[in-house]
N, CA and C of each residue as an Amber inpcrd file, in Angstrom:
protein
   393
   0.8240000  -1.1910000   0.0000000   0.0000000   0.0000000   0.0000000
   0.8690000   1.2560000   0.0000000   1.9370000   1.2510000   0.8100000
   2.8240000   2.3950000   0.9150000   3.5690000   2.6090000  -0.4110000
   3.9570000   1.5280000  -1.0740000   4.6560000   1.5970000  -2.3530000
   3.7620000   2.2200000  -3.4250000   2.4800000   1.9320000  -3.3590000
   1.5220000   2.4730000  -4.3100000   1.4610000   4.0050000  -4.1970000
   1.4000000   4.5420000  -2.9850000   1.3630000   5.9870000  -2.7800000
   2.6840000   6.6420000  -3.1570000   3.7680000   5.9680000  -2.9020000
   5.0840000   6.4790000  -3.2660000   5.2140000   6.5710000  -4.7920000
   4.7690000   5.5600000  -5.5090000   4.8100000   5.5620000  -6.9680000
   3.8830000   6.6440000  -7.5270000   2.6980000   6.7900000  -6.9640000
   1.7580000   7.8180000  -7.3950000   2.3480000   9.2120000  -7.1690000
   2.9780000   9.4200000  -6.0270000   3.6290000  10.7010000  -5.7400000
   4.7490000  11.0010000  -6.7230000   5.5350000   9.9790000  -7.0650000
   6.6260000  10.1690000  -8.0260000   6.0820000  10.5220000  -9.4110000
   5.0060000   9.8620000  -9.8240000   4.3970000  10.1510000 -11.1230000
   3.8420000  11.5730000 -11.1380000   3.1660000  11.9960000 -10.0790000
   2.6230000  13.3580000 -10.0110000   3.7360000  14.4010000 -10.0080000
   4.8140000  14.1380000  -9.2780000   5.9520000  15.0630000  -9.2620000
   6.5690000  15.1770000 -10.6540000   6.6990000  14.0610000 -11.3450000
   7.2560000  14.0600000 -12.6890000   6.3470000  14.8180000 -13.6550000
   5.0620000  14.6070000 -13.5700000   4.1130000  15.3450000 -14.4130000
   4.1620000  16.8420000 -14.1220000   4.2420000  17.1900000 -12.8450000
   4.3520000  18.5990000 -12.4660000   5.6110000  19.2330000 -13.0320000
   6.7120000  18.4970000 -12.9910000   7.9680000  19.0100000 -13.5450000
   7.8560000  19.1870000 -15.0550000   7.2140000  18.2360000 -15.7590000
   7.0200000  18.3450000 -17.2060000   6.2110000  19.5910000 -17.5560000
   5.1380000  19.8350000 -16.8310000   4.2870000  20.9940000 -17.1030000
   5.0620000  22.2840000 -16.8320000   5.7610000  22.3460000 -15.7000000
   6.5440000  23.5440000 -15.3720000   7.6050000  23.8080000 -16.4380000
   8.3210000  22.7870000 -16.8420000   9.3810000  22.9370000 -17.8390000
   8.8060000  23.3820000 -19.1860000   7.6360000  22.8890000 -19.5470000
   6.9970000  23.2680000 -20.8120000   6.5550000  24.7230000 -20.8000000
   6.0680000  25.2010000 -19.6890000   5.5440000  26.5610000 -19.6050000
   6.6080000  27.6080000 -19.3110000   7.8090000  27.1990000 -18.9390000
   8.8410000  28.1680000 -18.5910000   9.9550000  28.2430000 -19.6300000
   9.6630000  27.8910000 -20.8690000  10.6550000  27.9800000 -21.9400000
  10.9630000  29.4470000 -22.2350000  12.2180000  29.7720000 -22.5770000
  12.5580000  31.1670000 -22.8670000  11.9120000  31.6470000 -24.1600000
  11.6660000  32.9420000 -24.2330000  11.1170000  33.5700000 -25.4270000
  11.9940000  34.7680000 -25.7810000  11.7160000  35.3770000 -26.9020000
  12.4610000  36.5580000 -27.3060000  12.2870000  37.7220000 -26.3490000
  11.1650000  37.7620000 -25.6380000  10.9190000  38.8380000 -24.6800000
  11.7960000  38.7080000 -23.4290000  12.3720000  37.5350000 -23.1940000
  13.2350000  37.3240000 -22.0410000  14.6500000  37.8480000 -22.2750000
  15.0030000  38.1430000 -23.5210000  16.3470000  38.6050000 -23.8510000
  16.4740000  40.1080000 -23.6260000  17.6740000  40.5810000 -23.2660000
  17.8650000  42.0300000 -23.1790000  17.8610000  42.6260000 -24.5820000
  17.4580000  43.8490000 -24.7160000  17.4590000  44.4930000 -26.0220000
  16.1090000  45.0010000 -26.4560000  15.0620000  44.6900000 -25.6980000
  13.7100000  45.1800000 -26.0000000  13.2920000  44.8500000 -27.4310000
  13.2990000  43.5870000 -27.7780000  12.9110000  43.1260000 -29.1160000
  11.4100000  43.2980000 -29.3000000  11.0210000  43.9070000 -30.4290000
   9.5980000  44.0790000 -30.7370000   9.3660000  43.7250000 -32.2040000
   8.4690000  42.7950000 -32.4240000   8.1290000  42.3870000 -33.7860000
   7.2190000  43.4420000 -34.3940000   7.6420000  44.0290000 -35.5260000
   6.8470000  45.0790000 -36.1570000   6.1420000  44.6060000 -37.4220000
   6.6180000  43.5140000 -38.0180000   5.9630000  42.9680000 -39.2150000
   6.2660000  41.4770000 -39.2940000   5.2900000  40.7160000 -39.7920000
   5.5230000  39.2780000 -39.9470000   4.7060000  38.7410000 -41.1180000
   5.2220000  37.6510000 -41.6820000   4.5390000  36.9590000 -42.7670000
   4.7110000  35.4610000 -42.5380000   3.6580000  34.7000000 -42.7760000
   3.7090000  33.2380000 -42.7680000   2.7800000  32.7730000 -43.8680000
   3.3100000  31.9320000 -44.7660000   2.4540000  31.4710000 -45.8590000
   1.3680000  30.5350000 -45.3290000   0.3380000  30.3710000 -46.1100000
  -0.8140000  29.5620000 -45.7110000  -0.5900000  28.0750000 -45.9020000
   0.5060000  27.6910000 -46.5160000   0.7670000  26.3010000 -46.8470000
   1.1320000  25.5080000 -45.5860000   0.3070000  24.5660000 -45.2020000
   0.6060000  23.7360000 -44.0360000   1.1040000  22.3490000 -44.4210000
   1.0980000  22.0210000 -45.7030000   1.5120000  20.6910000 -46.1230000
   2.8840000  20.6830000 -46.7710000   3.3960000  21.8150000 -47.1480000
   4.7120000  21.9000000 -47.7850000   5.6190000  22.7960000 -46.9800000
   6.6300000  23.3570000 -47.6340000   7.5470000  24.2440000 -46.9140000
   6.8280000  25.4770000 -46.3690000   7.0760000  25.7900000 -45.1280000
   6.4790000  26.9600000 -44.4970000   7.5140000  28.0750000 -44.4920000
   7.1140000  29.2320000 -44.9950000   7.9880000  30.3870000 -45.0760000
   7.5570000  31.4180000 -44.0480000   8.5050000  31.8410000 -43.2200000
   8.2470000  32.8950000 -42.2440000   9.2430000  34.0180000 -42.4880000
   8.7550000  35.2570000 -42.4570000   9.6020000  36.4390000 -42.5740000
   9.1700000  37.4020000 -41.4820000  10.1430000  37.9150000 -40.7040000
   9.8270000  38.8250000 -39.6090000  10.7220000  40.0480000 -39.6760000
  10.1840000  41.1910000 -39.2790000  10.9570000  42.4140000 -39.0750000
  10.8460000  42.7490000 -37.5920000  11.9930000  42.9340000 -36.9570000
  12.0470000  43.1240000 -35.5090000  12.8810000  44.3550000 -35.2050000
  12.4230000  45.1790000 -34.2590000  13.2350000  46.3040000 -33.8120000
  13.9370000  45.9260000 -32.5170000  15.1110000  46.5150000 -32.3260000
  15.9310000  46.2150000 -31.1550000  16.5500000  47.5190000 -30.6550000
  16.7490000  47.6180000 -29.3460000  17.2520000  48.8540000 -28.7440000
  18.7340000  49.0850000 -29.0270000  19.5160000  48.0320000 -29.1920000
  20.9600000  48.1770000 -29.3690000  21.4780000  47.0580000 -30.2630000
  22.6980000  47.1960000 -30.7550000  23.2910000  46.1700000 -31.6190000
  23.9020000  45.0660000 -30.7610000  23.0700000  44.2690000 -30.1880000
  23.4840000  43.1310000 -29.3640000  23.4990000  41.8970000 -30.2580000
  24.6160000  41.6670000 -30.9390000  24.6900000  40.6300000 -31.9580000
  24.3460000  39.2520000 -31.4100000  24.8950000  38.9110000 -30.2480000
  24.6420000  37.5830000 -29.6780000  23.1560000  37.4070000 -29.3500000
  22.5410000  38.4510000 -28.7980000  21.1160000  38.3690000 -28.4640000
  20.2530000  38.2910000 -29.7200000  20.6790000  38.9730000 -30.7910000
  19.9370000  38.8740000 -32.0480000  19.9770000  37.4430000 -32.5690000
  21.1370000  36.8230000 -32.4940000  21.2590000  35.4180000 -32.9200000
  20.3700000  34.5280000 -32.0550000  20.3600000  34.7700000 -30.7420000
  19.5020000  33.9820000 -29.8560000  18.0320000  34.1990000 -30.1800000
  17.6460000  35.4480000 -30.4600000  16.2590000  35.7350000 -30.8190000
  15.8710000  34.9390000 -32.0610000  16.7440000  34.9330000 -33.0530000
  16.4900000  34.1520000 -34.2530000  16.3480000  32.6730000 -33.9580000
  17.1910000  32.1690000 -33.0570000  17.1100000  30.7520000 -32.6870000
  15.7900000  30.4190000 -31.9940000  15.2050000  31.4050000 -31.3120000
  13.9570000  31.1680000 -30.5760000  12.7040000  31.3420000 -31.4390000
  12.8480000  31.8850000 -32.6400000  11.6730000  32.0680000 -33.5000000
  11.2000000  30.7200000 -34.0300000   9.9180000  30.5930000 -34.3430000
   9.3890000  29.3250000 -34.8520000  10.0770000  28.9120000 -36.1540000
  10.2560000  27.6290000 -36.3230000  10.9060000  27.0810000 -37.5070000
  10.2700000  25.7380000 -37.8230000  10.1180000  25.4490000 -39.1100000
   9.5750000  24.1760000 -39.5550000  10.5940000  23.5080000 -40.4580000
  10.8580000  22.2360000 -40.2070000  11.8010000  21.4860000 -41.0260000
  11.3870000  21.5960000 -42.4940000  12.3450000  21.7930000 -43.3670000
  12.1690000  22.0030000 -44.8080000  11.5850000  23.3710000 -45.1340000
  11.3560000  24.2180000 -44.1430000  10.8790000  25.5740000 -44.3820000
  12.0020000  26.5670000 -44.1620000  11.6630000  27.8530000 -44.1930000
  12.6440000  28.9020000 -43.9170000  12.0560000  29.9190000 -42.9600000
  12.9080000  30.4390000 -42.0960000  12.5560000  31.5370000 -41.2150000
  13.6150000  32.6080000 -41.3940000  13.1910000  33.8120000 -41.7410000
  14.1060000  34.9290000 -41.9360000  13.6850000  36.0560000 -41.0070000
  14.6540000  36.5850000 -40.2450000  14.3890000  37.6890000 -39.3220000
  15.3190000  38.8420000 -39.6740000  14.7380000  40.0230000 -39.8930000
  15.4950000  41.2390000 -40.1550000  15.4320000  42.1080000 -38.9060000
  16.5780000  42.6390000 -38.4870000  16.6480000  43.4560000 -37.2760000
  16.8930000  44.9170000 -37.6400000  16.1260000  45.8090000 -36.9930000
  16.2340000  47.2460000 -37.1940000  16.3460000  47.9230000 -35.8390000
  17.0370000  49.0650000 -35.7970000  17.1650000  49.7990000 -34.5380000
  15.8510000  50.5290000 -34.2350000  15.4680000  50.5120000 -32.9690000
  14.2610000  51.2200000 -32.5550000  14.4320000  52.7150000 -32.8120000
  13.3600000  53.3550000 -33.2290000  13.3860000  54.7790000 -33.4830000
  13.7720000  55.1300000 -34.9080000  14.2600000  54.1690000 -35.6720000
  14.5810000  54.4030000 -37.0740000  13.5190000  53.7220000 -37.9370000
  13.3920000  54.1640000 -39.1940000  12.3720000  53.5640000 -40.0650000
  12.5720000  52.0540000 -40.2240000  11.4820000  51.3260000 -40.1070000
  11.4690000  49.8700000 -40.2800000  10.2080000  49.5080000 -41.0600000
  10.2350000  48.4330000 -41.8280000   9.0550000  48.0660000 -42.6220000
   7.8760000  47.6630000 -41.7340000   6.7030000  48.0420000 -42.1700000
   5.4700000  47.6630000 -41.4660000   4.8650000  46.4010000 -42.0540000
   5.3050000  46.0370000 -43.2700000   4.8500000  44.8040000 -43.9050000
   6.0420000  44.1040000 -44.5340000   5.9930000  42.7920000 -44.5460000
   7.0110000  41.9670000 -45.2030000   6.2980000  40.9380000 -46.0660000
   6.9930000  40.4570000 -47.0960000   6.3990000  39.4750000 -48.0080000
   7.4550000  38.4450000 -48.3760000   7.0240000  37.3140000 -48.9330000
   7.9780000  36.2730000 -49.3110000   8.7040000  36.6430000 -50.6010000
   9.7340000  35.8880000 -50.9260000  10.4340000  36.0710000 -52.1870000
  11.8530000  36.5590000 -51.9800000  12.4530000  37.0220000 -53.0690000
  13.8330000  37.5150000 -53.0270000  13.9340000  38.8190000 -52.2380000
  12.9690000  39.7180000 -52.4520000  12.9360000  41.0030000 -51.7580000
  11.7910000  40.9470000 -50.7600000  12.1160000  41.0020000 -49.4730000
  11.0990000  40.8090000 -48.4390000  10.4420000  42.0960000 -47.9600000
  11.0430000  43.2400000 -48.2780000  10.4570000  44.5240000 -47.9030000
  11.0020000  45.5900000 -48.8420000  10.4550000  46.7930000 -48.7560000
  10.8500000  47.8810000 -49.6450000  12.3490000  48.1850000 -49.4930000
  13.0600000  48.3300000 -50.5940000  14.5040000  48.5850000 -50.5430000
  14.8870000  49.8710000 -49.8050000  13.9530000  50.7670000 -49.5880000
  14.2690000  51.9960000 -48.8560000  14.6980000  51.7170000 -47.4090000
  14.3520000  50.5430000 -46.8790000  14.7210000  50.1920000 -45.5060000
  16.0560000  49.4480000 -45.4160000  16.6640000  49.1260000 -46.5520000
  17.9110000  48.3540000 -46.5440000  19.0060000  49.0220000 -45.7200000
  19.1330000  50.3450000 -45.8160000  20.2100000  51.0440000 -45.1050000
  20.0220000  51.0100000 -43.5900000  18.7940000  50.7660000 -43.1210000
  18.5200000  50.7200000 -41.6830000  18.6210000  49.3190000 -41.0910000
  18.8160000  48.3220000 -41.9370000  18.8370000  46.9350000 -41.4520000
  20.1630000  46.6490000 -40.7540000  20.0900000  46.2580000 -39.4870000
  21.2870000  45.9460000 -38.7030000  21.8020000  44.5420000 -38.9770000
  20.8930000  43.5790000 -39.1080000  21.3090000  42.1860000 -39.2680000
  20.1920000  41.3820000 -39.9130000  20.6110000  40.2530000 -40.4720000
  19.6610000  39.3160000 -41.0810000  19.9880000  37.9260000 -40.5450000
  18.9850000  37.2890000 -39.9620000  19.1080000  35.9210000 -39.4580000
  18.2570000  35.0400000 -40.3540000  18.8230000  33.9370000 -40.8090000
  18.0490000  33.0240000 -41.6490000  18.3130000  31.5890000 -41.2340000
  17.2250000  30.8740000 -40.9980000  17.3060000  29.4380000 -40.7440000
  16.6200000  28.7690000 -41.9130000  17.4130000  28.0040000 -42.6740000
  16.9060000  27.4180000 -43.9030000  16.6140000  25.9440000 -43.7690000
  16.5940000  25.2880000 -44.9140000  16.2780000  23.8680000 -44.9940000
  17.2300000  23.0750000 -44.0970000  16.6730000  22.1630000 -43.3390000
  17.4200000  21.2720000 -42.4430000  18.1940000  22.0410000 -41.3690000
  17.6630000  23.1780000 -40.9280000  18.1940000  23.9740000 -39.8190000
  19.5470000  24.6140000 -40.0910000  19.8880000  24.8820000 -41.3370000
  21.1170000  25.6100000 -41.6480000  20.9130000  27.0730000 -41.2840000
  21.7880000  27.5980000 -40.4120000  21.6320000  28.9520000 -39.8940000
  22.6920000  29.8750000 -40.4920000  22.2580000  31.0820000 -40.8730000
  23.2160000  32.1230000 -41.2580000  22.8170000  33.4140000 -40.5510000
  23.8240000  34.1650000 -40.1410000  23.6090000  35.4450000 -39.4580000
  24.5600000  36.4570000 -40.0820000  23.9970000  37.5100000 -40.6750000
  24.8110000  38.5330000 -41.3380000  24.6130000  39.8720000 -40.6460000
  25.7110000  40.5130000 -40.2820000  25.6620000  41.8770000 -39.7570000
  25.6640000  42.8280000 -40.9500000  24.8250000  43.8350000 -40.9270000
  24.7050000  44.8320000 -41.9860000  24.6830000  44.1770000 -43.3770000
  23.6340000  43.4520000 -43.7040000  23.6070000  42.6710000 -44.9560000
  23.6310000  43.5090000 -46.2370000  23.2970000  44.7930000 -46.1890000
  23.2990000  45.6130000 -47.4100000  24.3650000  46.6920000 -47.3920000
  25.3890000  46.5400000 -46.5900000  26.4890000  47.5280000 -46.5930000
  27.7260000  46.9190000 -47.1610000
């Protein structure tokens, strides 16, 4: 009888730990730099490659944190996720679209970095991609 309660307690503790660990995962808001998503695009295709494009503003050029933010963004195997970083207070695109050119070229000079996670999780991070 005592073993039964001990096993039940262990199972409940393990379930509690699983729930806590699932709900306490880090997000981009946990990073320093005041990251704010200003534009996003996700294609409607749920059966093939999923394309995500995001424009994010950041308070400072924290390269390591930008890379971490990119790593924390949603990604789908065989899809692509592209994140463009802009400094807060400077012009940034309000809309993004898929393709070769993801936003109006007038914002290229304000882009601090480009993070891209491609097919099979290949990651690239470029500082000042249009300079």
